[in-house]
Every structure is written in structure tokens, then in C-alpha cells.
PDB file of C-alpha atoms in Angstrom:
ATOM      1  CA  MET A 193      32.931  -2.403  15.891  1.00 54.00           C
ATOM      2  CA  GLU A 194      30.242  -5.444  16.575  1.00 70.00           C
ATOM      3  CA  GLU A 195      28.702  -7.000  13.294  1.00 85.00           C
ATOM      4  CA  THR A 196      25.668  -5.707  12.114  1.00 93.00           C
ATOM      5  CA  THR A 197      22.832  -7.538  13.113  1.00 96.00           C
ATOM      6  CA  ILE A 198      19.417  -6.570  10.921  1.00 98.00           C
ATOM      7  CA  LEU A 199      16.597  -7.320  13.031  1.00 98.00           C
ATOM      8  CA  GLU A 200      12.732  -7.646  12.280  1.00 98.00           C
ATOM      9  CA  LEU A 201      10.313  -6.096  14.146  1.00 98.00           C
ATOM     10  CA  HIS A 202       6.417  -6.836  13.953  1.00 98.00           C
ATOM     11  CA  LEU A 203       5.032  -3.732  15.551  1.00 98.00           C
ATOM     12  CA  LEU A 204       1.449  -4.783  16.586  1.00 98.00           C
ATOM     13  CA  SER A 205       0.200  -1.193  17.763  1.00 98.00           C
ATOM     14  CA  ALA A 206       1.522   2.546  17.224  1.00 96.00           C
ATOM     15  CA  LEU A 207       4.294   3.640  18.845  1.00 94.00           C
ATOM     16  CA  GLN A 208       4.077   6.858  20.579  1.00 91.00           C
ATOM     17  CA  GLY A 209       6.156  10.153  19.749  1.00 89.00           C
ATOM     18  CA  GLU A 210       6.694  12.559  21.725  1.00 85.00           C
ATOM     19  CA  GLN A 211       5.647  16.336  20.548  1.00 76.00           C
ATOM     20  CA  ALA A 212       8.803  18.780  21.317  1.00 63.00           C
ATOM     21  CA  PRO A 213       8.580  21.447  18.963  1.00 56.00           C
ATOM     22  CA  ASP A 214      10.791  23.567  20.803  1.00 59.00           C
ATOM     23  CA  SER A 215      13.831  20.788  21.152  1.00 56.00           C
ATOM     24  CA  PRO A 216      17.308  21.568  19.722  1.00 58.00           C
ATOM     25  CA  ALA A 217      17.829  20.079  16.633  1.00 70.00           C
ATOM     26  CA  TRP A 218      17.421  16.531  15.890  1.00 70.00           C
ATOM     27  CA  PRO A 219      21.073  14.627  16.912  1.00 74.00           C
ATOM     28  CA  GLU A 220      21.307  16.721  20.141  1.00 74.00           C
ATOM     29  CA  ALA A 221      16.979  16.051  21.377  1.00 73.00           C
ATOM     30  CA  SER A 222      16.508  13.617  23.825  1.00 71.00           C
ATOM     31  CA  PRO A 223      13.263  12.145  24.641  1.00 74.00           C
ATOM     32  CA  THR A 224      11.974  13.072  28.270  1.00 69.00           C
ATOM     33  CA  ARG A 225       9.365  10.693  28.859  1.00 69.00           C
ATOM     34  CA  GLU A 226       9.233   7.972  25.970  1.00 75.00           C
ATOM     35  CA  SER A 227      10.895   8.208  22.613  1.00 87.00           C
ATOM     36  CA  LEU A 228      11.213  10.804  19.884  1.00 90.00           C
ATOM     37  CA  LEU A 229      10.673   9.908  16.152  1.00 93.00           C
ATOM     38  CA  TRP A 230      12.447  11.318  13.247  1.00 93.00           C
ATOM     39  CA  ALA A 231      11.608  10.325   9.735  1.00 95.00           C
ATOM     40  CA  PHE A 232      13.884  11.250   6.611  1.00 96.00           C
ATOM     41  CA  ASN A 233      13.015  10.922   3.243  1.00 96.00           C
ATOM     42  CA  PHE A 234      14.792   8.153   1.538  1.00 94.00           C
ATOM     43  CA  GLU A 235      15.872   9.298  -2.122  1.00 93.00           C
ATOM     44  CA  GLN A 236      16.708  12.509  -0.756  1.00 94.00           C
ATOM     45  CA  ASN A 237      19.306  11.480   1.727  1.00 95.00           C
ATOM     46  CA  LEU A 238      21.077   8.902  -0.735  1.00 93.00           C
ATOM     47  CA  SER A 239      24.742  10.403  -1.660  1.00 89.00           C
ATOM     48  CA  GLY A 240      26.821   8.464  -4.531  1.00 78.00           C
ATOM     49  CA  SER A 241      25.754   5.976  -6.988  1.00 74.00           C
ATOM     50  CA  PRO A 242      22.833   3.424  -7.451  1.00 68.00           C
ATOM     51  CA  GLU A 243      25.272   0.682  -7.895  1.00 76.00           C
ATOM     52  CA  ASP A 244      27.333   1.102  -4.575  1.00 82.00           C
ATOM     53  CA  ALA A 245      26.723   0.043  -1.297  1.00 88.00           C
ATOM     54  CA  PRO A 246      24.265   3.160  -0.055  1.00 91.00           C
ATOM     55  CA  SER A 247      25.514   6.221   1.732  1.00 94.00           C
ATOM     56  CA  LEU A 248      24.236   9.073   3.440  1.00 95.00           C
ATOM     57  CA  ALA A 249      24.330  12.094   2.453  1.00 93.00           C
ATOM     58  CA  ARG A 250      26.186  14.872   5.536  1.00 93.00           C
ATOM     59  CA  PRO A 251      23.795  16.760   7.220  1.00 90.00           C
ATOM     60  CA  LEU A 252      21.056  14.604   6.753  1.00 92.00           C
ATOM     61  CA  ARG A 253      18.075  16.856   5.393  1.00 91.00           C
ATOM     62  CA  GLY A 254      15.025  16.972   6.097  1.00 87.00           C
ATOM     63  CA  PRO A 255      14.009  15.330   9.180  1.00 89.00           C
ATOM     64  CA  LYS A 256      10.301  15.453  10.110  1.00 91.00           C
ATOM     65  CA  LEU A 257       9.072  15.028  13.933  1.00 89.00           C
ATOM     66  CA  LEU A 258       6.405  12.137  14.138  1.00 91.00           C
ATOM     67  CA  SER A 259       3.737  12.084  16.557  1.00 90.00           C
ATOM     68  CA  ARG A 260       3.751   8.365  15.848  1.00 94.00           C
ATOM     69  CA  LEU A 261       5.110   5.085  14.420  1.00 96.00           C
ATOM     70  CA  ASP A 262       2.375   3.173  13.016  1.00 97.00           C
ATOM     71  CA  PRO A 263       1.766  -0.833  13.081  1.00 98.00           C
ATOM     72  CA  GLY A 264       3.709  -2.590  10.516  1.00 98.00           C
ATOM     73  CA  ASN A 265       6.801  -5.051  10.182  1.00 99.00           C
ATOM     74  CA  TYR A 266      10.389  -3.129   9.835  1.00 99.00           C
ATOM     75  CA  TYR A 267      13.921  -3.842   9.551  1.00 99.00           C
ATOM     76  CA  PHE A 268      15.889  -2.064  12.463  1.00 98.00           C
ATOM     77  CA  LEU A 269      19.403  -1.728  13.855  1.00 98.00           C
ATOM     78  CA  GLN A 270      19.760  -0.184  17.564  1.00 97.00           C
ATOM     79  CA  TRP A 271      22.725   1.298  19.236  1.00 96.00           C
ATOM     80  CA  ARG A 272      23.722   2.925  22.042  1.00 95.00           C
ATOM     81  CA  GLU A 273      25.715   6.335  22.408  1.00 93.00           C
ATOM     82  CA  GLY A 274      28.948   6.150  21.440  1.00 93.00           C
ATOM     83  CA  SER A 275      28.768   2.939  19.349  1.00 95.00           C
ATOM     84  CA  TYR A 276      29.747   4.769  16.328  1.00 96.00           C
ATOM     85  CA  GLY A 277      31.404   8.297  15.759  1.00 95.00           C
ATOM     86  CA  THR A 278      28.230  10.197  14.098  1.00 94.00           C
ATOM     87  CA  ILE A 279      24.256   9.013  14.398  1.00 94.00           C
ATOM     88  CA  GLU A 280      24.665   9.373  10.970  1.00 95.00           C
ATOM     89  CA  ASP A 281      27.573   6.795  10.690  1.00 96.00           C
ATOM     90  CA  GLY A 282      24.951   3.947  12.876  1.00 97.00           C
ATOM     91  CA  MET A 283      22.287   5.167  10.037  1.00 97.00           C
ATOM     92  CA  GLU A 284      24.500   4.300   7.393  1.00 96.00           C
ATOM     93  CA  ASP A 285      25.786   0.656   8.798  1.00 97.00           C
ATOM     94  CA  PHE A 286      22.177  -0.179   8.304  1.00 98.00           C
ATOM     95  CA  LEU A 287      21.513   0.932   5.345  1.00 96.00           C
ATOM     96  CA  ARG A 288      24.740  -1.056   3.636  1.00 95.00           C
ATOM     97  CA  GLN A 289      24.085  -4.586   6.068  1.00 96.00           C
ATOM     98  CA  LEU A 290      20.196  -4.532   4.147  1.00 96.00           C
ATOM     99  CA  TRP A 291      21.490  -3.611   0.611  1.00 95.00           C
ATOM    100  CA  TRP A 292      24.798  -6.421   1.470  1.00 94.00           C
ATOM    101  CA  GLU A 293      21.803  -8.810   2.653  1.00 96.00           C
ATOM    102  CA  GLY A 294      19.420  -7.971  -0.764  1.00 95.00           C
ATOM    103  CA  LYS A 295      16.611  -7.219   2.007  1.00 96.00           C
ATOM    104  CA  THR A 296      13.982  -4.631   0.044  1.00 96.00           C
ATOM    105  CA  CYS A 297      12.547  -1.335   2.043  1.00 97.00           C
ATOM    106  CA  LYS A 298      10.140   0.889   1.450  1.00 98.00           C
ATOM    107  CA  GLY A 299       9.608   4.522   2.450  1.00 97.00           C
ATOM    108  CA  PRO A 300      11.067   6.701   4.616  1.00 98.00           C
ATOM    109  CA  LEU A 301      14.008   6.196   7.131  1.00 98.00           C
ATOM    110  CA  ILE A 302      13.209   6.486  10.742  1.00 98.00           C
ATOM    111  CA  LEU A 303      14.981   7.434  13.671  1.00 96.00           C
ATOM    112  CA  ARG A 304      13.940   6.405  17.193  1.00 95.00           C
ATOM    113  CA  VAL A 305      15.780   8.347  19.955  1.00 93.00           C
ATOM    114  CA  LEU A 306      15.258   6.904  23.524  1.00 92.00           C
ATOM    115  CA  ASN A 307      16.562   6.699  27.065  1.00 89.00           C
ATOM    116  CA  GLU A 308      17.353   3.300  28.120  1.00 89.00           C
ATOM    117  CA  GLU A 309      19.742   2.616  31.659  1.00 88.00           C
ATOM    118  CA  GLY A 310      20.196   6.783  31.377  1.00 85.00           C
ATOM    119  CA  ARG A 311      21.593   6.581  27.922  1.00 88.00           C
ATOM    120  CA  ARG A 312      20.702   7.589  24.588  1.00 90.00           C
ATOM    121  CA  THR A 313      19.498   4.574  22.878  1.00 94.00           C
ATOM    122  CA  PHE A 314      19.065   4.693  18.725  1.00 95.00           C
ATOM    123  CA  GLN A 315      16.880   2.867  16.268  1.00 97.00           C
ATOM    124  CA  VAL A 316      16.614   3.021  12.630  1.00 98.00           C
ATOM    125  CA  LEU A 317      13.772   1.429  11.307  1.00 98.00           C
ATOM    126  CA  ARG A 318      12.511   1.080   7.231  1.00 98.00           C
ATOM    127  CA  SER A 319       9.429  -0.833   6.275  1.00 98.00           C
ATOM    128  CA  LEU A 320       9.566  -4.481   5.000  1.00 98.00           C
ATOM    129  CA  ALA A 321       8.684  -3.800   1.185  1.00 93.00           C
TER     130      ALA A 321
END
């Protein structure tokens, strides 16, 4: 496994998300044109003790499909399908690296699913506090 590198995204204009009302459950969903944006309530999906490195509930609770990601400043991590055992593992790695580096965030945990070079690619994001 590669070293986890958290990047910063300074989003100047909104990212549009596809609306796919009859799409499969969020882990299997693939965008047809641009990207799918899923929001997860951060507090509802934490598991374990707040003093320890964060871990995510399995399965993740309450995903909400978003139509757009507003401009702002975000931390993010990107990976391709197959880099982690599950999507949740990649999301949890992101949260643990943020915790390890002492980066503070706010708002929901955002998962962006897109196709790059014919492969599903994932980006997990949180707003800078």
C-alpha cells in the first residue's frame, strides 16, 4: 500500500453531480457522464472511542446523493478501484491520516465517484475547518 497523502482542493466553482434516482446502492453505483457525489453524516458514521484514531461504521449509514459540491476548501484523498479492500477502507484511511496530521475539518464526509480511463476512481473530501 502506498503512503497516504492528503491533498487540498481549492474549489472555485461548483462540481455538478449526476442525479441517478434508479441507480444501484451507493457502493456499486457508477457515473454515466461526470460523477456521483454522496454525502455521509460524519458523526453518525463514526465508530469507536473519540480519543482513538477514527474508524467508520460498517455499513455506512444514511448516504445522500448530492446534485453539486459547493465551492470551498477541502482536504481530499483519491484512489482507484482495487486500491483498498472496500470503499469504506479508503474513506477510513483518509480520516485516520487527517487525525494523525492534526487537520481539522467540518461538515459531512463526501465521496465522489468518477470514471477515469475506464476505471472507477474515488475521491473522499471534507471541508477545512
